[in-house]
Short mmCIF file of C-alpha atoms in Angstrom, two decimals:
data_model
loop_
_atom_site.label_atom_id
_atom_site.label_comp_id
_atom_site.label_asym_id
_atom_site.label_seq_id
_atom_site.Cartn_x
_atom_site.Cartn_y
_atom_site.Cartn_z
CA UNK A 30 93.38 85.93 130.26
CA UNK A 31 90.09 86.17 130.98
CA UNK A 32 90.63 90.00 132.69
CA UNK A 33 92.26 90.51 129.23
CA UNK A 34 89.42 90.06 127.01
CA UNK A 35 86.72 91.41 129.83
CA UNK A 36 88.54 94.87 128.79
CA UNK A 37 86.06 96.37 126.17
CA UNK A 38 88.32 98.58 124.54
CA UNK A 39 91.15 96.09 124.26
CA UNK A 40 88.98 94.14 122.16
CA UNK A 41 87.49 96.65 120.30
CA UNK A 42 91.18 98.01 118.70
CA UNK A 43 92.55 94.19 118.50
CA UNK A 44 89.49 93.37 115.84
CA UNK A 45 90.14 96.83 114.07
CA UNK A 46 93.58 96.03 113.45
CA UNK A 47 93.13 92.43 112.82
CA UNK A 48 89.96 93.53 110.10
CA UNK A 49 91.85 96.34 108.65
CA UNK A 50 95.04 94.51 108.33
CA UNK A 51 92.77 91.65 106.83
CA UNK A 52 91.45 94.27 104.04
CA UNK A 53 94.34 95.69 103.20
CA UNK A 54 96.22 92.46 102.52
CA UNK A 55 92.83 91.45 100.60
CA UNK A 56 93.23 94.38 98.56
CA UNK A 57 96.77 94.05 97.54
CA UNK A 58 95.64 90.74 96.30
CA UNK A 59 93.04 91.83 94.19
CA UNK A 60 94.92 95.26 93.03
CA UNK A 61 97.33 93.11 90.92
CA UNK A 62 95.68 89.92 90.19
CA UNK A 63 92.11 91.32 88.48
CA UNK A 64 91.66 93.54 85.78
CA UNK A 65 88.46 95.65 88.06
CA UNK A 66 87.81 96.41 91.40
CA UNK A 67 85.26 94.17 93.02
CA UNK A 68 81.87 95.46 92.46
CA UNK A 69 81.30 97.43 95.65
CA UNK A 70 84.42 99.37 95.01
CA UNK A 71 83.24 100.28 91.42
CA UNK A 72 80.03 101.36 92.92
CA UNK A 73 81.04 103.36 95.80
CA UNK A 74 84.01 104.76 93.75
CA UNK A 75 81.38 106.13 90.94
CA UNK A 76 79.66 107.77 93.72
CA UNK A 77 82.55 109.19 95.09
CA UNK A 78 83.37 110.80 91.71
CA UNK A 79 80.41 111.99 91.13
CA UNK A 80 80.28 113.75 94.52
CA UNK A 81 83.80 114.96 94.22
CA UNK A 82 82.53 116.80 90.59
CA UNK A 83 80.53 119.00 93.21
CA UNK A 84 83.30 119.82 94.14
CA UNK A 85 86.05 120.06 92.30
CA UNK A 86 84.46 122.14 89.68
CA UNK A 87 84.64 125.57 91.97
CA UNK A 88 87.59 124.84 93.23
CA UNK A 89 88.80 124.14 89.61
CA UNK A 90 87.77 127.39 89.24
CA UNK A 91 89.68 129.26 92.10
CA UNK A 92 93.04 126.95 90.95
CA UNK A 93 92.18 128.46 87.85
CA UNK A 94 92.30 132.18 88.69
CA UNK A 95 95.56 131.59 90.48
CA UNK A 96 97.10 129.60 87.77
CA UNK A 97 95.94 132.59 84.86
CA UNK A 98 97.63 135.40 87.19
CA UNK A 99 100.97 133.89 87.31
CA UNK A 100 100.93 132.59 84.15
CA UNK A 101 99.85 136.40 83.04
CA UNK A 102 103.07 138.07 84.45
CA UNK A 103 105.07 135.53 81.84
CA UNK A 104 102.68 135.94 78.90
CA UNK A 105 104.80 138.29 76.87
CA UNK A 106 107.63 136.97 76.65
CA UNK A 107 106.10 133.46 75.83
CA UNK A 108 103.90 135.38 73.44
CA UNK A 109 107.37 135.72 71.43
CA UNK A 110 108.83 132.77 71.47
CA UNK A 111 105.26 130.76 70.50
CA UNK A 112 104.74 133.28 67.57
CA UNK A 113 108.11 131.76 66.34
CA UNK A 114 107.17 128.10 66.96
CA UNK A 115 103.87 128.28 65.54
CA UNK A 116 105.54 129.26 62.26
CA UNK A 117 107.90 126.15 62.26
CA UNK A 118 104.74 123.86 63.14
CA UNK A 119 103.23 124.94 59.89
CA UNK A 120 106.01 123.54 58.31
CA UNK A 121 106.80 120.62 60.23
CA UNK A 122 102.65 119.61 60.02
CA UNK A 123 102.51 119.50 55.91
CA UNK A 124 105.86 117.32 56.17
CA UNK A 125 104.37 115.12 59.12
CA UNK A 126 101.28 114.64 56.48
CA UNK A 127 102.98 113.62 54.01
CA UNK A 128 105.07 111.29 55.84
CA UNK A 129 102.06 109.94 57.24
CA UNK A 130 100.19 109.57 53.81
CA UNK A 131 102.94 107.85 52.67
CA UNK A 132 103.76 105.43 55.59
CA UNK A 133 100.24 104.36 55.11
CA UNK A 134 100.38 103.51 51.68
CA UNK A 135 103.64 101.60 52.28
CA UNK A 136 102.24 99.80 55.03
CA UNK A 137 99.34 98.90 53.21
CA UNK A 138 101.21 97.62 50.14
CA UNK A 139 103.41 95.56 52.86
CA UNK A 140 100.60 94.35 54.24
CA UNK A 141 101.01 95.99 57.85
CA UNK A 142 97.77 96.51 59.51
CA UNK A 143 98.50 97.40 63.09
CA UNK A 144 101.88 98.37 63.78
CA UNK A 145 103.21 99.26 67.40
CA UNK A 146 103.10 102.63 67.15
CA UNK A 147 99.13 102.86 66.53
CA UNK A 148 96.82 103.79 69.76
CA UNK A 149 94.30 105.70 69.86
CA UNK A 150 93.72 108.84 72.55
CA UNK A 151 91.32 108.72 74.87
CA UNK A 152 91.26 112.31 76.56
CA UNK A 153 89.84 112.50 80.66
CA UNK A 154 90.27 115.48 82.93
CA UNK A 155 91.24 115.05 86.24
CA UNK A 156 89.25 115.02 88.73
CA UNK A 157 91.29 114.14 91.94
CA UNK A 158 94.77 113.32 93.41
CA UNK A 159 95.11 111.20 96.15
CA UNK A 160 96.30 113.24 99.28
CA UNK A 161 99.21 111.52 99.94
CA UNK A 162 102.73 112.21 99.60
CA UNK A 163 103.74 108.83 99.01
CA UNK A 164 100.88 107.81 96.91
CA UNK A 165 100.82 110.15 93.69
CA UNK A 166 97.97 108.88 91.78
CA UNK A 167 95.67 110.48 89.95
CA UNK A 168 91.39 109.95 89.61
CA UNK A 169 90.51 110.84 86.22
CA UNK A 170 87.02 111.45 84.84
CA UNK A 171 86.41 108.24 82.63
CA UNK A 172 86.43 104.69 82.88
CA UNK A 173 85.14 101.78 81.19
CA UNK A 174 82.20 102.68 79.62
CA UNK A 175 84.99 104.58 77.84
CA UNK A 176 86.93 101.87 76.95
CA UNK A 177 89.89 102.20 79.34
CA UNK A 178 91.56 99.08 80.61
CA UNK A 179 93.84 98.50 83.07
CA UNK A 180 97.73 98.89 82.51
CA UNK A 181 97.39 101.62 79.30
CA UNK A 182 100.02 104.51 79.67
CA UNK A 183 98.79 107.93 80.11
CA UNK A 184 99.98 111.20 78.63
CA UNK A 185 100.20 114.88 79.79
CA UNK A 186 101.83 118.01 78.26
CA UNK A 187 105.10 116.75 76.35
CA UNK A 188 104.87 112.99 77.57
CA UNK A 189 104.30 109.89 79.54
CA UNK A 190 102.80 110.60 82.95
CA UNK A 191 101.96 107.28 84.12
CA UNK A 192 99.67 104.18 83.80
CA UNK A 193 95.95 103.16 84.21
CA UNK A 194 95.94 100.88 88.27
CA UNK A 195 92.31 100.97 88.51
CA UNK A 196 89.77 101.12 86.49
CA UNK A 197 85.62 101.64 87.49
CA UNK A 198 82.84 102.40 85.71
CA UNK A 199 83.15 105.80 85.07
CA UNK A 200 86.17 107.22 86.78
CA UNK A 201 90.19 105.45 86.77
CA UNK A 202 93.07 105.81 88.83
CA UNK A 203 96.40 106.25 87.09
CA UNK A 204 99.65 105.89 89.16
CA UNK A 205 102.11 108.61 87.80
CA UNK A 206 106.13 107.08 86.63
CA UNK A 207 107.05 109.32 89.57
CA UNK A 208 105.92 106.95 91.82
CA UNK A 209 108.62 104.35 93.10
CA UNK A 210 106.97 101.16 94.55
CA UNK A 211 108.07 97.79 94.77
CA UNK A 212 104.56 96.99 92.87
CA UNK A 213 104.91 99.86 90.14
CA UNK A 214 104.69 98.90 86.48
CA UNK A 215 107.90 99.06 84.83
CA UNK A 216 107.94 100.80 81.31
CA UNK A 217 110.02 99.21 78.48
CA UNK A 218 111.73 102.30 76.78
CA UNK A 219 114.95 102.54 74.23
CA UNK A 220 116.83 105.61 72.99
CA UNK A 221 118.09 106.19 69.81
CA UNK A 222 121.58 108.45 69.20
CA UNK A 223 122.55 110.16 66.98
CA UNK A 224 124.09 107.22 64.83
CA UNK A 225 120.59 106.09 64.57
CA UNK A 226 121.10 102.74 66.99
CA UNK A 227 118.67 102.03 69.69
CA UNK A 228 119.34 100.86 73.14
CA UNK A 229 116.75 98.92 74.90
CA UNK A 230 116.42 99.29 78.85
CA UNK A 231 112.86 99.73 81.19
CA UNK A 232 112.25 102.39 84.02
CA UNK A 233 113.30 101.48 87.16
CA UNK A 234 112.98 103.85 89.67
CA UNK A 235 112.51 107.70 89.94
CA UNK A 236 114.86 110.11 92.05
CA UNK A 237 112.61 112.00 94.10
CA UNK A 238 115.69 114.81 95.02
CA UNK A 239 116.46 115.75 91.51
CA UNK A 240 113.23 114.75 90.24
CA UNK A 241 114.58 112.16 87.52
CA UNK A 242 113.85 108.94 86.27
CA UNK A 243 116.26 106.13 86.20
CA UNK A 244 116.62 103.86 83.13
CA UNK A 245 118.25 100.26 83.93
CA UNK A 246 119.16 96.68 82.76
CA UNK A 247 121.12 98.35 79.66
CA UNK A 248 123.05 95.54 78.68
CA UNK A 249 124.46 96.99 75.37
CA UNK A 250 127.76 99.27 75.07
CA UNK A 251 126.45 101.51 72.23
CA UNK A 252 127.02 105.56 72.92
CA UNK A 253 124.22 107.36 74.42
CA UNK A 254 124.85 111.06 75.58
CA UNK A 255 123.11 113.69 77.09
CA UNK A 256 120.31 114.98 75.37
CA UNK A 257 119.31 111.79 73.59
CA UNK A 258 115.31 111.52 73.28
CA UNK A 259 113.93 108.24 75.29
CA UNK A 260 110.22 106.99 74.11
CA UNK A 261 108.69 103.82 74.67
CA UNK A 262 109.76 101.07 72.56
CA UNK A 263 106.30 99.00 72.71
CA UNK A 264 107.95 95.57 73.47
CA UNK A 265 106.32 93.24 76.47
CA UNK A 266 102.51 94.71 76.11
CA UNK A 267 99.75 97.20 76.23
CA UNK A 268 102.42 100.01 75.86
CA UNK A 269 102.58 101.42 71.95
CA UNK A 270 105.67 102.66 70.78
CA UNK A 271 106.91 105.94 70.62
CA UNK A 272 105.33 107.74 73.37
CA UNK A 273 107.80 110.43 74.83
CA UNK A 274 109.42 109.65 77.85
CA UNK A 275 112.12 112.16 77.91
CA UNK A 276 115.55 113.48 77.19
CA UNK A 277 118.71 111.86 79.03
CA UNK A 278 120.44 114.37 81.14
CA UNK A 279 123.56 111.90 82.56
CA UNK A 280 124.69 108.29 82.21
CA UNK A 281 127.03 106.43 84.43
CA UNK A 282 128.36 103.12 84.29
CA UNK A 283 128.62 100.21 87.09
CA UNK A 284 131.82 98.68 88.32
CA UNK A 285 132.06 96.23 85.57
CA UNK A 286 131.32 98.61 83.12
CA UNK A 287 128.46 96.56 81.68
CA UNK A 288 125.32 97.94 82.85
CA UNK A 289 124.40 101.80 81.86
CA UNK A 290 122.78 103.67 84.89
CA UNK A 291 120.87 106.58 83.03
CA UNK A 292 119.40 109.99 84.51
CA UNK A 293 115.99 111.07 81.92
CA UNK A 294 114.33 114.65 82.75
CA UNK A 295 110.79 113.50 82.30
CA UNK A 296 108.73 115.55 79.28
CA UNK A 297 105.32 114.88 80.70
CA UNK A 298 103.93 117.23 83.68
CA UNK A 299 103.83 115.51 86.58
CA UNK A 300 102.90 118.97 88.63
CA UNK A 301 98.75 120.53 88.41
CA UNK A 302 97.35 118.12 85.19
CA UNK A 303 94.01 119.02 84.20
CA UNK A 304 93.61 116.80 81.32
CA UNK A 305 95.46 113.72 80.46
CA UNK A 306 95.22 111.42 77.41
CA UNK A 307 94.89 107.80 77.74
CA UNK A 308 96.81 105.39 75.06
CA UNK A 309 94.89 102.41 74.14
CA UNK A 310 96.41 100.45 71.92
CA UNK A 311 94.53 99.72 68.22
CA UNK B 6 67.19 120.84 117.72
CA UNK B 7 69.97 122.92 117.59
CA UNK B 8 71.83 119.75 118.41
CA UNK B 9 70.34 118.24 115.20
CA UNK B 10 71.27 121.25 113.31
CA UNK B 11 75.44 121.02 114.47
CA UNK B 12 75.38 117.55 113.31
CA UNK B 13 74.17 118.08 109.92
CA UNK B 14 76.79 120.90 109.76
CA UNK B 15 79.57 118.44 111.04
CA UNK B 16 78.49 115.89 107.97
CA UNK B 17 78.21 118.14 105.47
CA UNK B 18 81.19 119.71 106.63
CA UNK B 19 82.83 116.39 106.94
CA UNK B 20 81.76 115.41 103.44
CA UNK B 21 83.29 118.85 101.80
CA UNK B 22 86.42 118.36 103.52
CA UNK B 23 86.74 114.50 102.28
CA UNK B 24 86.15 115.90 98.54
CA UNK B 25 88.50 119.32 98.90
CA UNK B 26 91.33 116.96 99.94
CA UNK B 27 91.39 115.14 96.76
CA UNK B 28 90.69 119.17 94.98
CA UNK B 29 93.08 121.01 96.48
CA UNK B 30 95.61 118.54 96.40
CA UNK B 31 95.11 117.93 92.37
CA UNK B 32 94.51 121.98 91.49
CA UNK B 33 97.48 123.47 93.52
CA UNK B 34 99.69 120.16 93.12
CA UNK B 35 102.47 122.55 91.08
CA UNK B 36 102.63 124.21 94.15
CA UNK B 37 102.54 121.52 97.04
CA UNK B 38 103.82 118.29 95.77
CA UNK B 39 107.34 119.75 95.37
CA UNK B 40 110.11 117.12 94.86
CA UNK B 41 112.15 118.89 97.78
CA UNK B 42 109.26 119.86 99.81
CA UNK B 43 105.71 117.51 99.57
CA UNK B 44 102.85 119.59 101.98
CA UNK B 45 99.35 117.35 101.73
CA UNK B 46 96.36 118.98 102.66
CA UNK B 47 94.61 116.89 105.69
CA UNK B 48 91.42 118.82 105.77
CA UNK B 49 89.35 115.77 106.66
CA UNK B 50 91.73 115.26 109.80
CA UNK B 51 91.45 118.82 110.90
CA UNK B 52 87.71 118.43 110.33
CA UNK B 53 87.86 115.25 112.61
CA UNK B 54 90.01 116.72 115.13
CA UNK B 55 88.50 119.94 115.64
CA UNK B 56 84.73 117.97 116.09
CA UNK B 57 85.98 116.03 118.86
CA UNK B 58 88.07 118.34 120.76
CA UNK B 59 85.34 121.12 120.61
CA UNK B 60 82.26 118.57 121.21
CA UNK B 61 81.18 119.16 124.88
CA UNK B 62 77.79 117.66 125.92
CA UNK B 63 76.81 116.62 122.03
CA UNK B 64 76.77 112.78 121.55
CA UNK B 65 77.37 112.97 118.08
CA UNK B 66 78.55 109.28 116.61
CA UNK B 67 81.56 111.10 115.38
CA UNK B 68 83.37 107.28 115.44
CA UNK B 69 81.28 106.19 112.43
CA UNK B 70 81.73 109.14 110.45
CA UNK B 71 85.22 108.64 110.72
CA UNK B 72 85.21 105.34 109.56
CA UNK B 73 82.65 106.26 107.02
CA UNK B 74 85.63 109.14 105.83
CA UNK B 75 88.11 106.35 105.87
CA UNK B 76 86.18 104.26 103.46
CA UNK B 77 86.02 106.97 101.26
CA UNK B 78 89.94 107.69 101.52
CA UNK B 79 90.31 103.73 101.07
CA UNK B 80 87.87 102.98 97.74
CA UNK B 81 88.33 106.96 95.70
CA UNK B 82 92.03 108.03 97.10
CA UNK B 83 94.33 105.25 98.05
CA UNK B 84 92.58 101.78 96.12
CA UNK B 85 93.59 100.35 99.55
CA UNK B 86 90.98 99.30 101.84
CA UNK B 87 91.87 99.25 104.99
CA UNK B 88 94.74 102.17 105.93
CA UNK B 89 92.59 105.89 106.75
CA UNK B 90 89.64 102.92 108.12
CA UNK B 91 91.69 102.54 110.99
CA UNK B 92 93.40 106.14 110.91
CA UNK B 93 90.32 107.99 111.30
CA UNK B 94 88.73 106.73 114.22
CA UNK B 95 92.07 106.79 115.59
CA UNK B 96 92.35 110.73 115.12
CA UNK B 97 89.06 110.64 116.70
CA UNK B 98 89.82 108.68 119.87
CA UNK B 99 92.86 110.36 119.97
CA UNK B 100 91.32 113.85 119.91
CA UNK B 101 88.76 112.76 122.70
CA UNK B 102 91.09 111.45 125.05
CA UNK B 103 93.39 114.86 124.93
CA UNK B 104 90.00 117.15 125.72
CA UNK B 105 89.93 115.23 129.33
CA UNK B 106 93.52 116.36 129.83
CA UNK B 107 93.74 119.47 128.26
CA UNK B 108 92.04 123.04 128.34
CA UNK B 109 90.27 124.15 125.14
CA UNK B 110 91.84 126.79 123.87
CA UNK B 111 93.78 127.81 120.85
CA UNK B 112 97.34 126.61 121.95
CA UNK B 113 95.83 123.16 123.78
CA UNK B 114 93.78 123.06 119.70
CA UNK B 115 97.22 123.15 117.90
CA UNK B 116 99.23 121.07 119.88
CA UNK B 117 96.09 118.50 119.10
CA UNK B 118 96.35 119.38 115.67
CA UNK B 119 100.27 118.75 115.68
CA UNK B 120 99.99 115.24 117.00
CA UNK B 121 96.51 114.37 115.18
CA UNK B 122 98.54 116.15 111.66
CA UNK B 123 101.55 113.81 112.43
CA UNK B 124 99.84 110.82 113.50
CA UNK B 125 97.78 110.18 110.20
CA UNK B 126 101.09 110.10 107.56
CA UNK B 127 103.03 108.07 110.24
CA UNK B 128 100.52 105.53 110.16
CA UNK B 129 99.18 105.76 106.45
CA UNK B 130 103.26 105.47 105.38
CA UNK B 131 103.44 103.13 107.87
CA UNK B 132 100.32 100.35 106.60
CA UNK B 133 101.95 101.12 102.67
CA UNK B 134 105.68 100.46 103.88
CA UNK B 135 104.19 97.33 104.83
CA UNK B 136 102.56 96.06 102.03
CA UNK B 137 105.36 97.42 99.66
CA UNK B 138 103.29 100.39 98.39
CA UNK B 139 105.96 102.92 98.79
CA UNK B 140 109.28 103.67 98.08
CA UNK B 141 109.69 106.82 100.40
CA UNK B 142 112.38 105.97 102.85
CA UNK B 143 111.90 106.99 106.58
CA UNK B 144 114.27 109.56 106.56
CA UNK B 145 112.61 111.44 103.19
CA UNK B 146 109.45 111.00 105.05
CA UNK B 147 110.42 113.14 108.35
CA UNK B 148 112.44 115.72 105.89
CA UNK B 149 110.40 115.99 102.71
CA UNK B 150 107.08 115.11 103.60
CA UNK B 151 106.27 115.28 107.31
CA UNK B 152 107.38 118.92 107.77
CA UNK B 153 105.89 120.62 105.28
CA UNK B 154 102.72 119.16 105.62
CA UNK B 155 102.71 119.94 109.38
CA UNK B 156 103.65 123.56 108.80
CA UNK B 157 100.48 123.58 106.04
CA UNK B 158 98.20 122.31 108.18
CA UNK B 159 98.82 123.59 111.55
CA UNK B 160 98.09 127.56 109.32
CA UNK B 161 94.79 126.12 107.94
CA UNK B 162 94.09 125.50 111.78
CA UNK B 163 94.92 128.93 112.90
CA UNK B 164 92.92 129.83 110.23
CA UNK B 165 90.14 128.10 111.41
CA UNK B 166 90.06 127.88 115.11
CA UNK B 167 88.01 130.73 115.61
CA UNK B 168 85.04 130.15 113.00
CA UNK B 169 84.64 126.27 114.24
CA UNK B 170 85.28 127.29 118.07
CA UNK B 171 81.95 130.02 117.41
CA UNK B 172 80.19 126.89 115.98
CA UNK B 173 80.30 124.72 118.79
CA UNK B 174 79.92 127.55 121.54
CA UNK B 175 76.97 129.14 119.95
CA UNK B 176 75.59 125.38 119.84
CA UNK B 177 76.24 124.73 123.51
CA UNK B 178 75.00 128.48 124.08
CA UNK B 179 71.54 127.95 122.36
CA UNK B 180 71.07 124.28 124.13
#
C-alpha cells in the first residue's frame, strides 16, 4: 500500500481520471438540467469564438474557392433548370401572398393570435463543427444577446438540421437530427397523404449507412407512401409547426402490424452549412 | 533565446491548430463527414505529437498546454468537460515515452502518429459511450470512422514532417 501511493506517477493519472471522470459526469448533469452553461463556460466559450473568427474567416475563404470551382463545372446546366423555377416562384409568391393576407384576416376575425406555425428566423453563420465523428454539432455565431434559447430547431437549405444544446453569450451549439444519442431531443413530426389525413409519430433515430432518418411510435393504420412530405407538427413544445423535415422514401411494418417503421430522406443539408436559421417560436 | 522563440512558435502554433480543427472540419464537412466514410481532422494531436517527439533538450511545459488544448476541445467543441482534458496530456506522455525507445526519423514519426491518431477517437468514443453521448457502435467506429481518419491524418503528417523536423533542428542547432 504504502509503495503504491509512494509511486508519483501512479498518483498523478489516478487523480486525472478520478477529476476528469468527476467533470464529465458534472457536465452531463448540467447539459440537460439548465437552460446555460455555468458562467465560466459562457466566458471561456465567447473567447473561444471570438478567437476561432481569426480563424475561420481565411479558411472560410479557401473552403470557399474550392466550393465555387466545383460548383462552376455544374453551373450551366443548373443555370437551366433555375431559369425555369424562378418563373414558377413568381407565381407561386403572389398566390402564397394572398393566402397569407387572407389567413391573417381570418385569424384575426377568429380571434387567433399566435398560432403554431408562427416563429420567427433568427439567421447565424457557422462558425465551427466539433471535430468529432461521433459528435456532429455545430458552433454558430449568435447566442443570447440574440435571443436564442435552448431547445429551438434550426434550419438549413430545404429543412430541419437540428436543435439549439447550448447556448452562451454570443455563440450556440446546435446538435444536428443526424446525430443518434441516447440524450438527443426527439422531434414530434406528422405526414399528411394524399387523402389529406395526418399521421403523428417523432424522430427516433438516424441510419448513418443510408443516411436516413427513422420516424417511430406510429400507432395509426392510415396510408402513407413514398414520397409523402414530413414537417413538424408543433405538438409537446418549443418546436413550431410546419418546418420541413423531409420526404418518406420507405415504410415497413412490425410483426404485429401496428407500429409503422418509416425511412425520411432529410431536406435540410447536413454536409458544409454556412448559415443556418434559428426558429424561435412567437 | 532561441529557446524562448520555439516556444512561442509551439503556442501559437498550438493555438492555430486548436481553431483549424473546428475550420476545416465545418468548411470541407461535404467532403469529410461522409455517411460511409467520416475522416476528422486531428491537427491539434499532430501538433502535440510532433512537439514532444521532436523536443530534445527544450523543457517546454508541453503537459499544460495540452491540458490547456483539452479545455478548449471540452468548453467550444464537445460541451463536455472532461474527455480531450485527459486525452491530451495523454498524447503527450505517450509521445515522450516512444522518443526514449525509438529513433527520430520519419518512419519512427508516423508510426507515433498512427498510435497517437488512433489513441485520441478510441478514448474520446470511449468517455461518450460511457455517458450515453453516442450512438456509433464499435464496429462503425473501426470501419467508418477510425480508418479514414487515420489515412487523413497520417498524409497531413507526411506533409509536415519535414517543415516541423527543420524547426526543432535549427532550434537545437542555434542553442
Amino acid at each position: 500500500m504504502h509503495r503504491f501511493f509512494s509511486n508519483r506517477r501512479l498518483v498523478i493519472i489516478a487523480v486525472g481520471i478520478i477529476t476528469c471522470l468527476g467533470l464529465l459526469t458534472l457536465s452531463v448533469t448540467v447539459r440537460n438540467r439548465r437552460n446555460t452553461p455555468p458562467i465560466i463556460q459562457q466566458f471561456g466559450n465567447d473567447v473561444a469564438g471570438f478567437a476561432d473568427r481569426v480563424v475561420s474567416v481565411p479558411v472560410g475563404g479557401v473552403g470557399a474557392g474550392v466550393n465555387s470551382i466545383s460548383q462552376l463545372l455544374s453551373t450551366y446546366d443548373e443555370n437551366q433548370k433555375l431559369k425555369q423555377q424562378v418563373d414558377q416562384m413568381a407565381q407561386d409568391k403572389v398566390r402564397l401572398q394572398t393566402t397569407e393576407n387572407e389567413n391573417k384576416e381570418l385569424r384575426s376575425e377568429a380571434k387567433l393570435n399566435n398560432s403554431l406555425i408562427d416563429y420567427q428566423p433568427i439567421t447565424a453563420g457557422v462558425i465551427a463543427r466539433t471535430p468529432s465523428a461521433w459528435q456532429n454539432q455545430l458552433v454558430i455565431g449568435k447566442g443570447k444577446t440574440s435571443g436564442i434559447k435552448k431547445n429551438m430547431p434550426v434550419l438549413a437549405g430545404k429543412g430541419l438540421i437540428g436543435r439549439v444544446i447550448e447556448v452562451n453569450q454570443t455563440n450556440s451549439k446546435v446538435e444536428l437530427i443526424s446525430d443518434d444519442t441516447d440524450t438527443a431531443n426527439r422531434f414530434a413530426i406528422q405526414v399528411t397523404n394524399a387523402g389529406g389525413e395526418t399521421v403523428n409519430g417523432i424522430v427516433t433515430g438516424y441510419d448513418k449507412d443510408k443516411n436516413l432518418l427513422e420516424m417511430g411510435q406510429i400507432t395509426t393504420k392510415v396510408a402513407i407512401k413514398k414520397g409523402d412530405k414530413v414537417t413538424t407538427s408543433g405538438l409537446g413544445g418549443i418546436t413550431p409547426k410546419g418546418l420541413f423535415v423531409g420526404t418518406i422514401v420507405s415504410t415497413s411494418s412490425d410483426d404485429y402490424g401496428l407500429a409503422n417503421k418509416v425511412y425520411i430522406k432529410p431536406a435540410g443539408n447536413l454536409g458544409t452549412v454556412n448559415v443556418v436559421t434559428v426558429a424561435a417560436k412567437q | 533565446m532561441r529557446e524562448s522563440s520555439l516556444r512561442w512558435t509551439f503556442i501559437i502554433g498550438l493555438l492555430l491548430s486548436v481553431f483549424l480543427d473546428g475550420t476545416i472540419s465545418q468548411q470541407f464537412a461535404g467532403h469529410l463527414f461522409r455517411s460511409s466514410a467520416t475522416a476528422v481532422p486531428e491537427i491539434t494531436t499532430l501538433w502535440l505529437l510532433c512537439a514532444s517527439f521532436f523536443e530534445d533538450q527544450y523543457h517546454m511545459p508541453t503537459y499544460w498546454f495540452a491540458v490547456f488544448a483539452g479545455v478548449v476541445f471540452d468548453l467550444f467543441y464537445s460541451g463536455y468537460w472532461g474527455v480531450y482534458l485527459f486525452i491530451f496530456p495523454v498524447i503527450v506522455w505517450l509521445a515522450r515515452t516512444l522518443r526514449q525507445v525509438l529513433p527520430v526519423n520519419l518512419f519512427a514519426t508516423l508510426l507515433v502518429g498512427f498510435l497517437g491518431f488512433t489513441i485520441q477517437p478510441l478514448l474520446s468514443w470511449s468517455a461518450l459511450q460511457m455517458i450515453g453521448g453516442t450512438g456509433t457502435s464499435f464496429a462503425d467506429f473501426m470501419v467508418i470512422d477510425l480508418a479514414p481518419t487515420l489515412a487523413l491524418n497520417e498524409v497531413i503528417l507526411l506533409i509536415l514532417y519535414v517543415p516541423l523536423r527543420q524547426l526543432y533542428l535549427r532550434g537545437a542547432r542555434v542553442q
